[in-house]
Coordinates of C-alpha atoms in Angstrom, one line a residue:
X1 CA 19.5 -0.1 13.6
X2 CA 19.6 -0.8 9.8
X3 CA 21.5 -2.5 7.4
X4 CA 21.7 -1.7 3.1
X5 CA 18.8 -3.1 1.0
X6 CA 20.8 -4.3 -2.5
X7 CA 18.3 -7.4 -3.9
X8 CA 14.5 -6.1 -3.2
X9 CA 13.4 -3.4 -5.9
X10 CA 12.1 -4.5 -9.1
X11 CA 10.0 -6.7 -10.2
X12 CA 9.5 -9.8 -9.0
X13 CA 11.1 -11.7 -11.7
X14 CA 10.3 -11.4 -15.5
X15 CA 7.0 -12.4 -15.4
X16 CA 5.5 -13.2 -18.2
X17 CA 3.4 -16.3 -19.4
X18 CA 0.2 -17.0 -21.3
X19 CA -3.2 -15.7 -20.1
X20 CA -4.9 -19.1 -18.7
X21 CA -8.5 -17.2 -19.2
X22 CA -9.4 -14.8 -21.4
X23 CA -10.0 -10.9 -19.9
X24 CA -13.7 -9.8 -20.1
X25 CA -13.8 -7.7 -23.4
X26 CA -13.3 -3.7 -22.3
X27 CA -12.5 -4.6 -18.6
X28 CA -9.4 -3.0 -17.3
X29 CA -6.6 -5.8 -16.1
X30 CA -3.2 -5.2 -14.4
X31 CA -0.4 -5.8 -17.1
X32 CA 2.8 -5.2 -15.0
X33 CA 3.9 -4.8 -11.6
X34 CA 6.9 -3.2 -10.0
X35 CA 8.1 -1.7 -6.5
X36 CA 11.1 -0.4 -4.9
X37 CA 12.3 0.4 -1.4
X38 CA 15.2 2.9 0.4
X39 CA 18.4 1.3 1.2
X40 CA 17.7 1.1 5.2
X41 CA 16.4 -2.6 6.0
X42 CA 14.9 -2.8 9.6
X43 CA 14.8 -5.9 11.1
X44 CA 11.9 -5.8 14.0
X45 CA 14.0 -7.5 16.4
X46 CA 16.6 -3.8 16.4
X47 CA 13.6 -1.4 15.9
X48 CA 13.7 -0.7 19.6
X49 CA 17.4 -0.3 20.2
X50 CA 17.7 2.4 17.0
X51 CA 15.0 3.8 18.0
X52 CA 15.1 4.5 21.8
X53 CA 18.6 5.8 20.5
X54 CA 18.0 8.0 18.0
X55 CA 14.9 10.0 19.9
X56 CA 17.4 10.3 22.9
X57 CA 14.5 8.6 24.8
X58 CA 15.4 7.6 29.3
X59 CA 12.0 6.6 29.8
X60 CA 11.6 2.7 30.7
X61 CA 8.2 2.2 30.4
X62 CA 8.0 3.6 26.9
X63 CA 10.9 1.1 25.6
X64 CA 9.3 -1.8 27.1
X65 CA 5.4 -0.7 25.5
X66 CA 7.5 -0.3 22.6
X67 CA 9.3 -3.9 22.9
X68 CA 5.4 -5.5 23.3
X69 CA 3.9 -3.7 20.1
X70 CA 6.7 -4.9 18.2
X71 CA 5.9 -8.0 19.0
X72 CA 2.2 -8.1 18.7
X73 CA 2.8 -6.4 15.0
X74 CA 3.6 -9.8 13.5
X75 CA 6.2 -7.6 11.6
X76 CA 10.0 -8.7 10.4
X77 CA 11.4 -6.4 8.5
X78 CA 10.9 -2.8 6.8
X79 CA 12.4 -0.1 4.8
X80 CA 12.8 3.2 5.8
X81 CA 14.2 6.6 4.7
X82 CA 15.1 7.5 8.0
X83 CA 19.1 7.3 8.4
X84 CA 21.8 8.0 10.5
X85 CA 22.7 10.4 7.8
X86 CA 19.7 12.2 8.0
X87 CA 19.8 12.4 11.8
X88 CA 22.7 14.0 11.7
X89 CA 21.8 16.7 9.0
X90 CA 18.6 17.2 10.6
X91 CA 19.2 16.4 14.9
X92 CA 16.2 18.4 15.4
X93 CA 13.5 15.8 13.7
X94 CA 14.3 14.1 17.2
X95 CA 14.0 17.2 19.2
X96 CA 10.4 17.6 20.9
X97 CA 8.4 20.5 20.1
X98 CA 10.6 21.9 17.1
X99 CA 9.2 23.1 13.9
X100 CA 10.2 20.3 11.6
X101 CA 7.5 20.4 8.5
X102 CA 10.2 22.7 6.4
X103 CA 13.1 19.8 6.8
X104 CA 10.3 16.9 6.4
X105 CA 9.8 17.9 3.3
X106 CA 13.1 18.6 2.5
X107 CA 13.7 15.2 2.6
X108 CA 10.0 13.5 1.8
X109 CA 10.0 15.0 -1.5
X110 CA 12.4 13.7 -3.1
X111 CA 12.6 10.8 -1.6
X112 CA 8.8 9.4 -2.5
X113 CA 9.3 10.5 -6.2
X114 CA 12.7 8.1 -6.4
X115 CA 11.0 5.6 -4.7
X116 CA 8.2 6.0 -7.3
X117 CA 10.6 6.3 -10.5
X118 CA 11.9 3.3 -9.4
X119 CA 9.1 1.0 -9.2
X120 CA 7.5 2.5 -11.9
X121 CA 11.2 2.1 -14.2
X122 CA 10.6 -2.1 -12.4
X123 CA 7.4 -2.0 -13.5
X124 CA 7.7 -1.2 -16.9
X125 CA 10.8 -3.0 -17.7
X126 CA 8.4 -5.9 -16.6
X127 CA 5.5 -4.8 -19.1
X128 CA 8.3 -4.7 -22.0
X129 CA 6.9 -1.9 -24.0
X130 CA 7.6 1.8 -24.8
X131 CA 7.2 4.8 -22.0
X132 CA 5.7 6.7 -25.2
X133 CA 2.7 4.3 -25.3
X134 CA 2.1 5.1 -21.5
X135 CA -1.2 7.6 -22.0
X136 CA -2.0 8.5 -18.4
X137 CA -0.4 8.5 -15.1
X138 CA -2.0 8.3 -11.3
X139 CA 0.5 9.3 -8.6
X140 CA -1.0 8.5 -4.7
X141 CA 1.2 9.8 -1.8
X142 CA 0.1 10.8 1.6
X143 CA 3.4 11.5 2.2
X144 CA 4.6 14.8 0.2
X145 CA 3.1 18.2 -0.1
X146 CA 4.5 20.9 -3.1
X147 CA 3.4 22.3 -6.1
X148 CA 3.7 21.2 -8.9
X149 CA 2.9 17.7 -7.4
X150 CA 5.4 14.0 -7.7
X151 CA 2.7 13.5 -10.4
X152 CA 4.9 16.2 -12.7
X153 CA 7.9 15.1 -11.1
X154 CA 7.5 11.6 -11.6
X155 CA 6.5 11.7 -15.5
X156 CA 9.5 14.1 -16.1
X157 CA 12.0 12.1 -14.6
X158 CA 10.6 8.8 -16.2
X159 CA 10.6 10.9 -19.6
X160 CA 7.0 10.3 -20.3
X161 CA 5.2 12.3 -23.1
X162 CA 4.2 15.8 -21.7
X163 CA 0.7 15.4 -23.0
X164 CA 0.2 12.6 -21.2
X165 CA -2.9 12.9 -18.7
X166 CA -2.0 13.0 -15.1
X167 CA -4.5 12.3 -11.9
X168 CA -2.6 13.0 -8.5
X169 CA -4.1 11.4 -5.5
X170 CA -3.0 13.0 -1.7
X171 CA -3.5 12.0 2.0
X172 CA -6.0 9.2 1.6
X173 CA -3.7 7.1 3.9
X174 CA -3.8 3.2 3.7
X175 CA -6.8 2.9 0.7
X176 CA -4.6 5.0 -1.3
X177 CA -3.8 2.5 -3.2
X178 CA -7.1 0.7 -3.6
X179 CA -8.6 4.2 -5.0
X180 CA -5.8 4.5 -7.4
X181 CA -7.0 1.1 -9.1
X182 CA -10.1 2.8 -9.2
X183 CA -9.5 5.9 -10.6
X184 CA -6.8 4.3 -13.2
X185 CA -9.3 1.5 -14.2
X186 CA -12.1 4.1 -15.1
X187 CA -9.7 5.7 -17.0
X188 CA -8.3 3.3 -19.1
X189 CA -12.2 1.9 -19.7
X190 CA -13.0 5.4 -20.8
X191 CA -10.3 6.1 -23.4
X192 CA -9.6 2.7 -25.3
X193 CA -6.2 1.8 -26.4
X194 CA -4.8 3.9 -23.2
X195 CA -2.4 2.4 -21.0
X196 CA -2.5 4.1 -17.2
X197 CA 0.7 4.0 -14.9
X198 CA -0.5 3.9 -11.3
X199 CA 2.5 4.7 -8.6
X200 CA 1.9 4.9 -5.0
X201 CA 4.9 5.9 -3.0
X202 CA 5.3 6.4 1.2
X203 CA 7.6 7.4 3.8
X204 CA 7.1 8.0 7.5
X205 CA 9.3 10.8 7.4
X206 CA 6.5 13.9 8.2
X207 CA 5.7 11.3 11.6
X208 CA 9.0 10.3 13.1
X209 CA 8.8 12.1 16.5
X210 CA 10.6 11.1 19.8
X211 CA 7.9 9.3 22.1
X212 CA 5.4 10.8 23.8
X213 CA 2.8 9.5 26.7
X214 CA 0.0 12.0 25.4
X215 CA 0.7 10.3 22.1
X216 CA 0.5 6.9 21.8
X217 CA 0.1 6.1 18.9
X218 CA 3.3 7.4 17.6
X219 CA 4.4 3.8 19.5
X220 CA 2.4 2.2 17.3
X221 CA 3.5 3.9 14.2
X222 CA 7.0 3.0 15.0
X223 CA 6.3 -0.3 15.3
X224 CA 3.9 -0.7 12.5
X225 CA 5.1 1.3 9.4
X226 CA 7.4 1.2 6.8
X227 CA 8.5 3.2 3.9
X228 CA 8.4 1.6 -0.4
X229 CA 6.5 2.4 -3.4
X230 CA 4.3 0.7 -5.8
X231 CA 3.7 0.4 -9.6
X232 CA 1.3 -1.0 -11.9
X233 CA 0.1 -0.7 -15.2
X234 CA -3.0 -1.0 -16.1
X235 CA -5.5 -0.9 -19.8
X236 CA -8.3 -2.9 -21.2
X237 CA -7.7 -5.4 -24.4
X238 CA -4.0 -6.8 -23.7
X239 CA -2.0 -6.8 -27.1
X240 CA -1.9 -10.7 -27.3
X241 CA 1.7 -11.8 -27.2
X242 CA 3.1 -8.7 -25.8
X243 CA 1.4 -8.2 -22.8
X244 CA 0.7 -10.6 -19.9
X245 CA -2.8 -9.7 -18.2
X246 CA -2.7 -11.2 -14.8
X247 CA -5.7 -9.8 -13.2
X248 CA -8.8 -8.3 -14.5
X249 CA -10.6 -5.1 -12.5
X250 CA -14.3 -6.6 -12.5
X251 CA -16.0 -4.1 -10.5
X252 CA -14.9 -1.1 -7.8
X253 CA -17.1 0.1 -5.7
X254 CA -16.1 3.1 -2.1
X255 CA -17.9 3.4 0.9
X256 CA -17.3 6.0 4.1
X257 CA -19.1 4.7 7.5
X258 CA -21.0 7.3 8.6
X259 CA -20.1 9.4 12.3
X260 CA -16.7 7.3 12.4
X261 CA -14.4 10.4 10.5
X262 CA -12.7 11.2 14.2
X263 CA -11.9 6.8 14.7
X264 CA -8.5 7.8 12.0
X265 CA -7.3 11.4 12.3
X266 CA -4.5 13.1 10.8
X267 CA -3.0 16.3 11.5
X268 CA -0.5 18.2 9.3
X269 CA 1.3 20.6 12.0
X270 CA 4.9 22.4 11.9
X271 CA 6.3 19.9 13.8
X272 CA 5.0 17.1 10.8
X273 CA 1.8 15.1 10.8
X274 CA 0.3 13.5 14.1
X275 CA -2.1 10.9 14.0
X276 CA -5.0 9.6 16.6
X277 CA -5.9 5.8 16.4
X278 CA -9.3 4.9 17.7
X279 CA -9.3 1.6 19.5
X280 CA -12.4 0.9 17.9
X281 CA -11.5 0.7 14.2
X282 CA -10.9 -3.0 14.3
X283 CA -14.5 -3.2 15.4
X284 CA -15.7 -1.2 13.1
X285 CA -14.6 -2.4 10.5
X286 CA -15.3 -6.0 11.5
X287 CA -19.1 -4.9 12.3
X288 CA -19.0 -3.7 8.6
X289 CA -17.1 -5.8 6.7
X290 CA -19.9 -8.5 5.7
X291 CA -22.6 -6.1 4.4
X292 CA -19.9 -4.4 2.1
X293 CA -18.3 -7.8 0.5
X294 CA -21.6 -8.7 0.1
X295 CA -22.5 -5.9 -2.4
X296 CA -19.0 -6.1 -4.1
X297 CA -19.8 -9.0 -4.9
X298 CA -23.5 -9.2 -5.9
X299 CA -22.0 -7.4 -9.1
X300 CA -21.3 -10.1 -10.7
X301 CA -23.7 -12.6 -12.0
X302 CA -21.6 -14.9 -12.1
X303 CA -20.8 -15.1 -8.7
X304 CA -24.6 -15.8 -7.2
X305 CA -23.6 -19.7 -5.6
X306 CA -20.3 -17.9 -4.7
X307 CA -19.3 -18.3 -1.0
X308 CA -16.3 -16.4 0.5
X309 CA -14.2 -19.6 0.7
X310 CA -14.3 -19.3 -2.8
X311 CA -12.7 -16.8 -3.4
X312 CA -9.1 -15.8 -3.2
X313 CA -8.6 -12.2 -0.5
X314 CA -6.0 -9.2 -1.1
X315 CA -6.4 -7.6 2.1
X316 CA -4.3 -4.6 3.3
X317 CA -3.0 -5.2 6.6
X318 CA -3.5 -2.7 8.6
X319 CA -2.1 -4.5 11.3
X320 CA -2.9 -8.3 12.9
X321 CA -5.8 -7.2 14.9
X322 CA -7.8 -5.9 11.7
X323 CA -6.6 -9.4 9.7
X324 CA -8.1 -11.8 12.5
X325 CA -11.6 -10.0 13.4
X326 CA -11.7 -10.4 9.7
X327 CA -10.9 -13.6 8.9
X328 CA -13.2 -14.8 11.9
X329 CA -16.2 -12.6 11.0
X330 CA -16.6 -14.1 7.3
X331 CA -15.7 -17.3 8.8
X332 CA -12.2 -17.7 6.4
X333 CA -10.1 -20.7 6.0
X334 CA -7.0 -20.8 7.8
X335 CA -4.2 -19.6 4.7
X336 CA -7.3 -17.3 3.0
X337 CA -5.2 -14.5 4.2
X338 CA -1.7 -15.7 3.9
X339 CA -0.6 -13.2 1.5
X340 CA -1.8 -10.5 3.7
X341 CA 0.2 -11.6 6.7
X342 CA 3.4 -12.4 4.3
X343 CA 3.2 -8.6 3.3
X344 CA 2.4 -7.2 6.9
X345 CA 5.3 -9.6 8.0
X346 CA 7.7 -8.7 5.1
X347 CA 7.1 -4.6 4.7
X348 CA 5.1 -3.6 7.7
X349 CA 1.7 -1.3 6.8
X350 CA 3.5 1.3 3.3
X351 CA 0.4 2.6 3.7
X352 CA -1.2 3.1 0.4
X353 CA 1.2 0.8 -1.0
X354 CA 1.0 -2.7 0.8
X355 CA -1.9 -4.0 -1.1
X356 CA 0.1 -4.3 -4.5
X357 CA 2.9 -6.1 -2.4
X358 CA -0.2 -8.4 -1.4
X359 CA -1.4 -8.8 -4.8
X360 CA 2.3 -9.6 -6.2
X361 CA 2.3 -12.7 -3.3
X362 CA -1.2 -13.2 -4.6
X363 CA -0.1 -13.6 -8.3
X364 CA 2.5 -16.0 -7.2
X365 CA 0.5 -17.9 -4.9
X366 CA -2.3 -18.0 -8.2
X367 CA 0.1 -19.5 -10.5
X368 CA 1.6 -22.1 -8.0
X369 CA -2.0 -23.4 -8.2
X370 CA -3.6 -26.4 -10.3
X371 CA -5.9 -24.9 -12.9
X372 CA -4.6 -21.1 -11.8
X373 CA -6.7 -21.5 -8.4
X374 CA -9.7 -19.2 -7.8
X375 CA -10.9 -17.3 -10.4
X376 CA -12.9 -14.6 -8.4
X377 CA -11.6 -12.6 -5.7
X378 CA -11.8 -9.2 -3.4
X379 CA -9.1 -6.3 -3.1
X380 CA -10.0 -4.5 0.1
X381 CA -8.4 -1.5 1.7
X382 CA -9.5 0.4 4.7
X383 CA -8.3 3.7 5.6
X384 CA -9.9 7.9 7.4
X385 CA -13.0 8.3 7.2
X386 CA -13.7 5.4 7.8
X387 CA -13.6 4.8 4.3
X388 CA -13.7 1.1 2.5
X389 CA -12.3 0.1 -0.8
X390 CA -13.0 -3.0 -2.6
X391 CA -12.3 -4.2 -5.8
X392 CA -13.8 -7.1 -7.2
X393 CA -11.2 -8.8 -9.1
X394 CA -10.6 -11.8 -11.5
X395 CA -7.7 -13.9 -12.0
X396 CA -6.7 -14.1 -15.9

């Protein structure tokens, strides 16, 4: 079903090279990314086998409605903490109708925080400066519950100062990691000179279940998700020939869609979390989409002749379905999205973490361009509620 992951976590190379515009004086930019992944690579094409196997699944049908989504998914590969290993310790995660939650988290725990420490270790091995100058941490994770939170556990085992300000960010699902930018880019406006450590980690541990026809969207789960983490570091006026600004937070803005909280819903239960998919969401968020880019970007006066085409687009793939009704509602050019589908194609949906994987194609694709390509362009994330994220962002 799987095969060892040696070459992916880490940074993407060192990256670092002049600023080809200057960052917007007391505007947060992104300094250094990292991310890391478990050892278990799933190629799409043996998702089905493994896992028809491992949940001791007879039933036809089910394999071949699994065989379909996995090709409708547009996904290639994944990561996952799920093992062999694990199956073995823990035979009843495949059981139906067992109480799981204690051994979920057994295993979820730890497993997002290393995940976490090492993206974060990628990330700042990638920024080239001291942990000691790291002021402030945000940890997002919809996929560990404890107290004290990874936040604690994550700065201890990254030996971070213990006075160091720490903002932990649960079960927002896939705009996790849009709100983190958020949250960390208020922070380090708000407290100059600070330098914020943003870490999204995920594993689909709490909802691997065998399948179920009253559930079906643990099908789609299966064939959608994958497990990695995420880091970034982020502070306002870059130390000129130490740091490497790459992209500048302009503006965030949040927005929930009123009556649409059932569309995503998530239950925590002792048997691990179950979710319900409304078939609607791609609608919804297509009927909404327009209005909200609209105002993200009306923040900006620079940006009053600006059409979408424009612009460069860090989408989070849910999945293909939410990609196309978007692309076609604000009327994209074919390849606006490319990054998008190269992540969706490359990780599957991490969850909170896929839009940094987006935004580290982006940064590549940006500096493959004449003149560093687009200057403006939109981080978007969707996620329960329904809740939309968007950052308006600018490339440096």
């Amino acid at each position: 079903m799987s095969q060892n992951n040696n070459n992916v976590n880490g940074a993407s190379k060192k990256f670092f090279q002049p600023s080809r515009r200057l960052p917007t004086p007391g505007k947060a930019t992104i300094l250094a990314m990292g991310k890391a992944f478990p050892p278990q690579l799933v190629p799409q094409d043996r998702l089905v086998e493994g896992y028809i196997r491992d949940t001791n699944c007879q039933d036809l049908a089910i394999k071949e409605k699994l065989e379909r989504l996995c090709k409708t998914t547009t996904v290639k590969t994944r990561y996952t903490v799920m093992s062999k290993e694990i199956l073995d310790k823990y035979p009843e995660l495949a059981t139906e109708g067992t109480p799981t939650i204690k051994q979920r988290l057994e295993i979820a725990n730890p497993a997002v925080v290393e995940m976490a420490k090492q993206a974060s270790q990628a990330c700042i091995k990638e920024w080239g400066r001291s942990t000691d100058e790291i002021t402030h941490i945000v940890y997002v994770s919809s996929s560990e519950i404890r107290l004290p939170g990874g936040d604690l556990h994550l700065a201890t085992e990254l030996g971070l100062r213990s006075d160091i300000g720490r903002v932990m960010l649960y079960f927002l699902g896939c705009y996790g990691g849009v709100t983190g930018l958020r949250v960390a880019k208020d922070i380090a406006e708000n407290n100059p000179g600070s330098r914020v450590l943003l870490t999204t980690s995920e594993t689909t541990i709490l909802g691997f279940r065998p399948p179920n026809n009253a559930r079906p969207y643990d099908l789609v789960g299966a064939a959608l998700f994958g497990d990695g983490a995420a880091a970034v570091i982020i502070g306002t006026e870059p130390i000129a020939g130490t740091e490497s600004p790459f992209m500048e937070l302009n503006f965030a803005i949040q927005q929930f869609l009123p009556g649409t909280k059932s569309v995503i819903d998530g239950r925590l239960t002792e048997e691990g979390i179950n979710f319900k998919l409304g078939r609607d969401l791609p609608e919804k968020i297509q009927d909404n989409i327009d209005e909200f880019c609209k105002k993200l970007i009306a923040k900006s006066d620079q940006l009053d002749e600006a059409k979408y085409n424009d612009l460069f687009w860090a989408v989070h793939p849910g999945g293909p379905a939410i990609l196309n009704r978007l692309e076609n509602t604000l009327k994209l050019q074919s390849g606006k999205l490319d990054c998008s589908r190269r992540a969706l194609m490359d990780f599957g949906n991490v969850s909170s973490n896929t839009i940094f994987y987006v935004m580290e194609y982006m940064r590549e694709e940006l500096k493959n361009k004449k003149d560093g390509g687009e200057e403006w362009g939109l981080a978007l994330a969707f996620g329960p509620g329904i809740t939309f994220e968007g950052i308006l962002l600018r490339s440096l």
